[in-house]
Amino acid sequence: MIVTTVTVRVPAKVNLQLSVGPVRDDGYHDLVNVFHAVSLFDEVTASPADALSVTVEGPAGVPTGPDNLAARAATLLAEHIGRRPDVALHIRKDIPVAGGMAGGSADAAAALLACDVLWGARLDRETLLELGARLGSDVPFALLGGTAVGLGRGERLTPVEVMGEFHWVFGYADGGLSTPAVYAECDRLRAAGEQDSVWPRVSDDLMAALKTGDAEALGRALYNDLQPAALSLRPSLGEALAAGRDAGAVGFLVSGSGPTCAFLAASLDHSAELAAALNESGRFAAVRPAVGPVPGVTLL
């Protein structure tokens, strides 16, 4: 059977805990990164072609050249299996661009799986995870999905047991934030405050809340070391987070390197009320409810 097109759906992520350790010799930071996949999805379709190309449907700002992470994923996979990266990739985006929800990494993970199926490579999951880690720290989690602790740069993953599902509302900001710029600002703020970087560890309170499905306990345990840096670069995020607090969110934080803000609701009904209040606040370009955890890359 000749496969003519392959479409893969891939979720966004929110970081329930992002603890940033000292800068390593390779320039990266050691992290404790508790990833949580949520029901905001991109779709990537791979079709046979005479050369590599990328088209994007959705918000502006996504590169379509060889620097696109999905294109790099196709090229890396082609090199691994010994063929040319001749594929047309079409990305339908719903994950915010440069929003701290790993949209580019998600697209790379989707392209890996889509091209693997299109080209009949049938690589095992461990090989795909290894290739994903070469593309970026968040790519392996997009392949895995669910909820997981990521160590190192975030690529060494251990799945986490979660009871039930959690209800979220995400507030999208106008414009994005550069992840390297946010990390650099984090380092600058720490140096300016003569604050030592400590080796991060997984939060016991966070793990307990996930295991019991306790939304209020999870809300109290949410934590992001990059949030002060994101607020420094985009001060309006402070007012955005306050809007969620005032609307009754049981927990809130900047997602990853931002500027998307994540608000945890107590229930499905509460998430609808929270989304309405955030829309009325006028602080966000868009407001989207979602649930988590959800699976990683999935063939459609």
mmCIF file of C-alpha atoms in Angstrom:
data_model
loop_
_atom_site.group_PDB
_atom_site.id
_atom_site.type_symbol
_atom_site.label_atom_id
_atom_site.label_comp_id
_atom_site.label_asym_id
_atom_site.label_seq_id
_atom_site.Cartn_x
_atom_site.Cartn_y
_atom_site.Cartn_z
ATOM 1 C CA MET A 1 0.000 0.000 0.000
ATOM 2 C CA ILE A 2 1.407 3.405 -1.056
ATOM 3 C CA VAL A 3 0.859 6.143 1.513
ATOM 4 C CA THR A 4 0.094 9.452 -0.205
ATOM 5 C CA THR A 5 -0.497 11.797 2.733
ATOM 6 C CA VAL A 6 -0.079 11.525 6.491
ATOM 7 C CA THR A 7 -1.637 13.933 9.003
ATOM 8 C CA VAL A 8 -0.538 14.079 12.636
ATOM 9 C CA ARG A 9 -2.082 16.020 15.516
ATOM 10 C CA VAL A 10 0.192 17.290 18.290
ATOM 11 C CA PRO A 11 -0.627 19.101 21.558
ATOM 12 C CA ALA A 12 0.687 22.214 23.232
ATOM 13 C CA LYS A 13 2.314 21.997 26.644
ATOM 14 C CA VAL A 14 2.193 23.984 29.830
ATOM 15 C CA ASN A 15 4.987 23.785 32.394
ATOM 16 C CA LEU A 16 3.507 22.985 35.798
ATOM 17 C CA GLN A 17 6.952 23.409 37.305
ATOM 18 C CA LEU A 18 9.924 25.000 35.593
ATOM 19 C CA SER A 19 12.880 25.227 37.952
ATOM 20 C CA VAL A 20 16.078 26.604 36.416
ATOM 21 C CA GLY A 21 19.465 25.587 37.769
ATOM 22 C CA PRO A 22 22.947 27.015 37.121
ATOM 23 C CA VAL A 23 24.330 27.522 33.621
ATOM 24 C CA ARG A 24 26.213 24.420 32.447
ATOM 25 C CA ASP A 25 29.486 24.318 30.521
ATOM 26 C CA ASP A 26 27.528 23.820 27.277
ATOM 27 C CA GLY A 27 25.565 27.037 27.868
ATOM 28 C CA TYR A 28 22.311 25.305 28.798
ATOM 29 C CA HIS A 29 20.704 25.248 32.248
ATOM 30 C CA ASP A 30 19.901 22.146 34.234
ATOM 31 C CA LEU A 31 16.138 22.046 34.623
ATOM 32 C CA VAL A 32 13.347 20.360 36.469
ATOM 33 C CA ASN A 33 10.552 20.694 33.961
ATOM 34 C CA VAL A 34 7.149 19.141 34.690
ATOM 35 C CA PHE A 35 5.460 19.056 31.292
ATOM 36 C CA HIS A 36 1.679 18.752 30.889
ATOM 37 C CA ALA A 37 0.116 18.279 27.434
ATOM 38 C CA VAL A 38 -3.125 20.202 26.863
ATOM 39 C CA SER A 39 -5.868 20.121 24.242
ATOM 40 C CA LEU A 40 -4.646 22.940 22.007
ATOM 41 C CA PHE A 41 -3.389 21.268 18.841
ATOM 42 C CA ASP A 42 -1.389 21.858 15.692
ATOM 43 C CA GLU A 43 -1.782 19.508 12.733
ATOM 44 C CA VAL A 44 1.046 18.632 10.339
ATOM 45 C CA THR A 45 0.355 16.963 6.987
ATOM 46 C CA ALA A 46 3.210 15.336 5.054
ATOM 47 C CA SER A 47 2.818 14.637 1.331
ATOM 48 C CA PRO A 48 5.243 13.303 -1.306
ATOM 49 C CA ALA A 49 7.092 16.054 -3.193
ATOM 50 C CA ASP A 50 10.128 16.673 -5.374
ATOM 51 C CA ALA A 51 11.753 18.855 -2.705
ATOM 52 C CA LEU A 52 11.296 19.922 0.905
ATOM 53 C CA SER A 53 8.732 22.688 1.410
ATOM 54 C CA VAL A 54 6.731 24.115 4.321
ATOM 55 C CA THR A 55 3.415 25.960 4.224
ATOM 56 C CA VAL A 56 1.639 27.343 7.269
ATOM 57 C CA GLU A 57 -2.047 27.980 7.906
ATOM 58 C CA GLY A 58 -2.765 30.185 10.893
ATOM 59 C CA PRO A 59 -1.051 33.057 12.700
ATOM 60 C CA ALA A 60 1.778 34.987 11.081
ATOM 61 C CA GLY A 61 5.364 34.755 12.235
ATOM 62 C CA VAL A 62 6.154 31.099 11.488
ATOM 63 C CA PRO A 63 9.222 30.671 9.228
ATOM 64 C CA THR A 64 8.700 28.501 6.153
ATOM 65 C CA GLY A 65 12.345 28.030 5.172
ATOM 66 C CA PRO A 66 14.925 25.466 6.290
ATOM 67 C CA ASP A 67 15.048 26.999 9.782
ATOM 68 C CA ASN A 68 11.479 25.856 10.470
ATOM 69 C CA LEU A 69 11.727 23.134 13.133
ATOM 70 C CA ALA A 70 9.393 20.832 11.208
ATOM 71 C CA ALA A 71 11.630 21.172 8.131
ATOM 72 C CA ARG A 72 14.686 20.445 10.264
ATOM 73 C CA ALA A 73 12.918 17.373 11.658
ATOM 74 C CA ALA A 74 12.215 16.058 8.155
ATOM 75 C CA THR A 75 15.834 16.687 7.149
ATOM 76 C CA LEU A 76 17.201 14.955 10.244
ATOM 77 C CA LEU A 77 14.971 11.917 9.774
ATOM 78 C CA ALA A 78 15.896 11.692 6.084
ATOM 79 C CA GLU A 79 19.603 11.765 6.971
ATOM 80 C CA HIS A 80 19.037 9.061 9.585
ATOM 81 C CA ILE A 81 17.346 6.655 7.162
ATOM 82 C CA GLY A 82 19.499 7.553 4.150
ATOM 83 C CA ARG A 83 17.154 9.334 1.766
ATOM 84 C CA ARG A 84 16.421 12.829 0.470
ATOM 85 C CA PRO A 85 14.030 14.992 2.536
ATOM 86 C CA ASP A 86 11.592 15.354 -0.343
ATOM 87 C CA VAL A 87 8.307 16.146 1.386
ATOM 88 C CA ALA A 88 5.697 18.877 1.431
ATOM 89 C CA LEU A 89 4.804 19.796 5.015
ATOM 90 C CA HIS A 90 1.618 21.745 5.696
ATOM 91 C CA ILE A 91 1.214 23.049 9.260
ATOM 92 C CA ARG A 92 -2.194 24.084 10.546
ATOM 93 C CA LYS A 93 -1.451 26.070 13.694
ATOM 94 C CA ASP A 94 -3.620 26.562 16.739
ATOM 95 C CA ILE A 95 -0.795 26.686 19.312
ATOM 96 C CA PRO A 96 0.386 30.294 19.809
ATOM 97 C CA VAL A 97 3.618 31.292 18.070
ATOM 98 C CA ALA A 98 6.527 32.114 20.434
ATOM 99 C CA GLY A 99 4.011 31.791 23.253
ATOM 100 C CA GLY A 100 5.827 29.507 25.710
ATOM 101 C CA MET A 101 3.708 26.467 24.774
ATOM 102 C CA ALA A 102 6.307 24.705 22.571
ATOM 103 C CA GLY A 103 4.450 25.132 19.295
ATOM 104 C CA GLY A 104 7.586 24.869 17.157
ATOM 105 C CA SER A 105 8.770 21.812 19.062
ATOM 106 C CA ALA A 106 5.318 20.276 18.695
ATOM 107 C CA ASP A 107 5.475 20.751 14.927
ATOM 108 C CA ALA A 108 8.918 19.121 14.834
ATOM 109 C CA ALA A 109 7.607 16.102 16.727
ATOM 110 C CA ALA A 110 4.621 15.876 14.380
ATOM 111 C CA ALA A 111 6.883 16.087 11.327
ATOM 112 C CA LEU A 112 9.089 13.281 12.676
ATOM 113 C CA LEU A 113 6.127 10.934 13.034
ATOM 114 C CA ALA A 114 4.421 12.021 9.797
ATOM 115 C CA CYS A 115 7.578 11.533 7.717
ATOM 116 C CA ASP A 116 8.391 8.263 9.490
ATOM 117 C CA VAL A 117 5.006 6.898 8.363
ATOM 118 C CA LEU A 118 5.071 8.516 4.905
ATOM 119 C CA TRP A 119 8.509 7.105 4.131
ATOM 120 C CA GLY A 120 7.819 3.708 5.706
ATOM 121 C CA ALA A 121 10.776 3.985 8.095
ATOM 122 C CA ARG A 122 8.867 2.515 11.069
ATOM 123 C CA LEU A 123 11.412 3.683 13.616
ATOM 124 C CA ASP A 124 10.792 2.685 17.224
ATOM 125 C CA ARG A 125 9.741 5.265 19.783
ATOM 126 C CA GLU A 126 13.139 5.416 21.470
ATOM 127 C CA THR A 127 14.814 6.328 18.170
ATOM 128 C CA LEU A 128 12.229 9.035 17.483
ATOM 129 C CA LEU A 129 12.743 10.404 21.016
ATOM 130 C CA GLU A 130 16.521 10.468 20.460
ATOM 131 C CA LEU A 131 16.127 12.311 17.156
ATOM 132 C CA GLY A 132 13.684 14.690 18.824
ATOM 133 C CA ALA A 133 16.184 15.536 21.562
ATOM 134 C CA ARG A 134 18.693 16.544 18.873
ATOM 135 C CA LEU A 135 16.172 19.058 17.538
ATOM 136 C CA GLY A 136 15.239 20.710 20.840
ATOM 137 C CA SER A 137 14.639 20.195 24.532
ATOM 138 C CA ASP A 138 10.819 20.189 24.249
ATOM 139 C CA VAL A 139 10.499 17.922 21.196
ATOM 140 C CA PRO A 140 10.678 14.553 23.021
ATOM 141 C CA PHE A 141 7.792 15.513 25.308
ATOM 142 C CA ALA A 142 5.597 16.425 22.333
ATOM 143 C CA LEU A 143 6.141 12.867 21.114
ATOM 144 C CA LEU A 144 5.323 11.426 24.532
ATOM 145 C CA GLY A 145 2.460 13.634 25.766
ATOM 146 C CA GLY A 146 0.565 13.151 29.018
ATOM 147 C CA THR A 147 2.445 14.548 32.004
ATOM 148 C CA ALA A 148 6.152 13.951 32.581
ATOM 149 C CA VAL A 149 9.159 15.184 34.517
ATOM 150 C CA GLY A 150 11.945 16.374 32.242
ATOM 151 C CA LEU A 151 15.506 16.590 33.579
ATOM 152 C CA GLY A 152 18.763 17.796 32.044
ATOM 153 C CA ARG A 153 17.698 20.308 29.392
ATOM 154 C CA GLY A 154 14.217 18.804 29.756
ATOM 155 C CA GLU A 155 14.792 15.931 27.343
ATOM 156 C CA ARG A 156 15.232 13.105 29.922
ATOM 157 C CA LEU A 157 11.602 12.202 30.548
ATOM 158 C CA THR A 158 9.800 10.183 33.211
ATOM 159 C CA PRO A 159 5.999 9.848 32.876
ATOM 160 C CA VAL A 160 3.954 10.994 35.885
ATOM 161 C CA GLU A 161 0.768 9.394 37.203
ATOM 162 C CA VAL A 162 -2.201 11.782 37.038
ATOM 163 C CA MET A 163 -5.670 11.243 38.459
ATOM 164 C CA GLY A 164 -8.407 12.437 36.087
ATOM 165 C CA GLU A 165 -8.050 15.652 34.128
ATOM 166 C CA PHE A 166 -7.482 19.303 34.864
ATOM 167 C CA HIS A 167 -9.307 22.255 33.314
ATOM 168 C CA TRP A 168 -7.322 25.204 32.012
ATOM 169 C CA VAL A 169 -7.880 28.571 30.388
ATOM 170 C CA PHE A 170 -5.022 30.078 28.362
ATOM 171 C CA GLY A 171 -4.673 33.773 27.649
ATOM 172 C CA TYR A 172 -2.739 34.538 24.463
ATOM 173 C CA ALA A 173 -0.800 37.787 24.295
ATOM 174 C CA ASP A 174 -0.140 39.940 21.241
ATOM 175 C CA GLY A 175 3.364 39.140 20.019
ATOM 176 C CA GLY A 176 5.784 36.546 21.343
ATOM 177 C CA LEU A 177 8.815 36.324 23.583
ATOM 178 C CA SER A 178 12.151 34.831 22.573
ATOM 179 C CA THR A 179 13.044 31.852 24.771
ATOM 180 C CA PRO A 180 16.811 32.621 24.689
ATOM 181 C CA ALA A 181 16.057 36.242 25.632
ATOM 182 C CA VAL A 182 13.964 35.141 28.603
ATOM 183 C CA TYR A 183 16.687 32.795 29.856
ATOM 184 C CA ALA A 184 19.258 35.582 29.440
ATOM 185 C CA GLU A 185 17.036 37.935 31.433
ATOM 186 C CA CYS A 186 16.648 35.267 34.134
ATOM 187 C CA ASP A 187 20.449 35.057 34.402
ATOM 188 C CA ARG A 188 20.734 38.869 34.434
ATOM 189 C CA LEU A 189 18.160 39.265 37.202
ATOM 190 C CA ARG A 190 19.855 36.600 39.304
ATOM 191 C CA ALA A 191 23.260 38.222 38.872
ATOM 192 C CA ALA A 192 21.882 41.684 39.634
ATOM 193 C CA GLY A 193 20.252 40.391 42.797
ATOM 194 C CA GLU A 194 23.322 38.354 43.747
ATOM 195 C CA GLN A 195 21.018 35.341 43.827
ATOM 196 C CA ASP A 196 22.719 31.961 43.664
ATOM 197 C CA SER A 197 21.322 29.370 41.260
ATOM 198 C CA VAL A 198 20.521 26.205 43.151
ATOM 199 C CA TRP A 199 20.169 22.702 41.766
ATOM 200 C CA PRO A 200 16.460 22.214 41.099
ATOM 201 C CA ARG A 201 14.349 19.358 42.449
ATOM 202 C CA VAL A 202 10.865 18.084 41.726
ATOM 203 C CA SER A 203 8.145 19.537 43.949
ATOM 204 C CA ASP A 204 6.631 16.890 46.239
ATOM 205 C CA ASP A 205 3.474 19.003 46.612
ATOM 206 C CA LEU A 206 3.061 19.156 42.840
ATOM 207 C CA MET A 207 3.476 15.389 42.437
ATOM 208 C CA ALA A 208 0.946 14.737 45.226
ATOM 209 C CA ALA A 209 -1.613 17.079 43.644
ATOM 210 C CA LEU A 210 -1.277 15.365 40.271
ATOM 211 C CA LYS A 211 -1.624 11.914 41.799
ATOM 212 C CA THR A 212 -4.797 12.830 43.683
ATOM 213 C CA GLY A 213 -6.316 15.066 40.983
ATOM 214 C CA ASP A 214 -6.633 17.966 43.440
ATOM 215 C CA ALA A 215 -6.947 21.128 41.321
ATOM 216 C CA GLU A 216 -6.656 23.564 44.221
ATOM 217 C CA ALA A 217 -3.511 21.845 45.519
ATOM 218 C CA LEU A 218 -2.058 21.843 42.014
ATOM 219 C CA GLY A 219 -2.844 25.542 41.689
ATOM 220 C CA ARG A 220 -0.890 26.290 44.870
ATOM 221 C CA ALA A 221 2.078 24.249 43.627
ATOM 222 C CA LEU A 222 2.458 25.785 40.133
ATOM 223 C CA TYR A 223 5.909 27.333 39.765
ATOM 224 C CA ASN A 224 8.011 28.954 37.043
ATOM 225 C CA ASP A 225 11.528 30.319 37.590
ATOM 226 C CA LEU A 226 11.308 32.137 34.249
ATOM 227 C CA GLN A 227 8.235 34.128 35.242
ATOM 228 C CA PRO A 228 10.140 37.096 36.785
ATOM 229 C CA ALA A 229 12.198 37.367 33.590
ATOM 230 C CA ALA A 230 9.098 37.244 31.380
ATOM 231 C CA LEU A 231 7.457 39.924 33.551
ATOM 232 C CA SER A 232 10.614 42.046 33.336
ATOM 233 C CA LEU A 233 10.572 41.893 29.533
ATOM 234 C CA ARG A 234 6.775 42.246 29.265
ATOM 235 C CA PRO A 235 5.479 44.118 32.369
ATOM 236 C CA SER A 236 1.878 43.966 31.119
ATOM 237 C CA LEU A 237 1.885 40.244 31.969
ATOM 238 C CA GLY A 238 1.571 41.197 35.633
ATOM 239 C CA GLU A 239 -1.814 42.785 34.939
ATOM 240 C CA ALA A 240 -2.807 39.789 32.810
ATOM 241 C CA LEU A 241 -2.040 37.359 35.634
ATOM 242 C CA ALA A 242 -3.898 39.604 38.095
ATOM 243 C CA ALA A 243 -6.969 39.427 35.842
ATOM 244 C CA GLY A 244 -7.012 35.649 36.253
ATOM 245 C CA ARG A 245 -6.465 35.876 39.982
ATOM 246 C CA ASP A 246 -9.338 38.339 40.316
ATOM 247 C CA ALA A 247 -11.548 36.090 38.182
ATOM 248 C CA GLY A 248 -11.077 33.217 40.640
ATOM 249 C CA ALA A 249 -8.443 31.015 39.031
ATOM 250 C CA VAL A 250 -7.228 28.424 41.544
ATOM 251 C CA GLY A 251 -3.729 28.751 40.112
ATOM 252 C CA PHE A 252 -1.949 30.805 37.461
ATOM 253 C CA LEU A 253 1.462 31.333 35.940
ATOM 254 C CA VAL A 254 3.283 32.338 32.778
ATOM 255 C CA SER A 255 3.599 29.260 30.576
ATOM 256 C CA GLY A 256 7.264 28.413 29.996
ATOM 257 C CA SER A 257 9.123 31.423 28.632
ATOM 258 C CA GLY A 258 5.808 33.213 27.979
ATOM 259 C CA PRO A 259 3.997 35.326 27.145
ATOM 260 C CA THR A 260 0.983 32.965 27.214
ATOM 261 C CA CYS A 261 -0.650 32.924 30.664
ATOM 262 C CA ALA A 262 -2.089 29.697 32.067
ATOM 263 C CA PHE A 263 -5.018 29.741 34.496
ATOM 264 C CA LEU A 264 -6.209 26.626 36.331
ATOM 265 C CA ALA A 265 -9.930 26.229 36.967
ATOM 266 C CA ALA A 266 -11.585 24.172 39.699
ATOM 267 C CA SER A 267 -13.931 22.364 37.272
ATOM 268 C CA LEU A 268 -15.284 22.325 33.725
ATOM 269 C CA ASP A 269 -18.074 24.754 34.641
ATOM 270 C CA HIS A 270 -15.589 27.014 36.388
ATOM 271 C CA SER A 271 -13.352 27.038 33.313
ATOM 272 C CA ALA A 272 -16.235 28.424 31.221
ATOM 273 C CA GLU A 273 -16.851 31.164 33.791
ATOM 274 C CA LEU A 274 -13.144 31.930 33.997
ATOM 275 C CA ALA A 275 -12.804 32.124 30.199
ATOM 276 C CA ALA A 276 -15.716 34.571 30.015
ATOM 277 C CA ALA A 277 -14.193 36.791 32.707
ATOM 278 C CA LEU A 278 -10.783 36.798 31.026
ATOM 279 C CA ASN A 279 -12.366 37.704 27.700
ATOM 280 C CA GLU A 280 -14.155 40.609 29.367
ATOM 281 C CA SER A 281 -10.920 41.798 30.993
ATOM 282 C CA GLY A 282 -9.531 42.911 27.635
ATOM 283 C CA ARG A 283 -6.032 41.786 28.638
ATOM 284 C CA PHE A 284 -5.658 39.059 26.021
ATOM 285 C CA ALA A 285 -5.597 38.754 22.244
ATOM 286 C CA ALA A 286 -7.446 35.435 22.602
ATOM 287 C CA VAL A 287 -8.691 33.221 25.407
ATOM 288 C CA ARG A 288 -8.843 29.450 24.999
ATOM 289 C CA PRO A 289 -10.111 26.732 27.389
ATOM 290 C CA ALA A 290 -8.377 23.344 27.336
ATOM 291 C CA VAL A 291 -8.016 20.141 29.332
ATOM 292 C CA GLY A 292 -4.966 18.095 30.255
ATOM 293 C CA PRO A 293 -3.297 15.770 30.201
ATOM 294 C CA VAL A 294 -3.766 14.572 26.610
ATOM 295 C CA PRO A 295 -1.695 12.165 24.468
ATOM 296 C CA GLY A 296 1.301 13.291 22.438
ATOM 297 C CA VAL A 297 1.606 13.035 18.648
ATOM 298 C CA THR A 298 -1.325 11.105 17.184
ATOM 299 C CA LEU A 299 -1.973 9.901 13.639
ATOM 300 C CA LEU A 300 -5.280 11.135 12.213
#
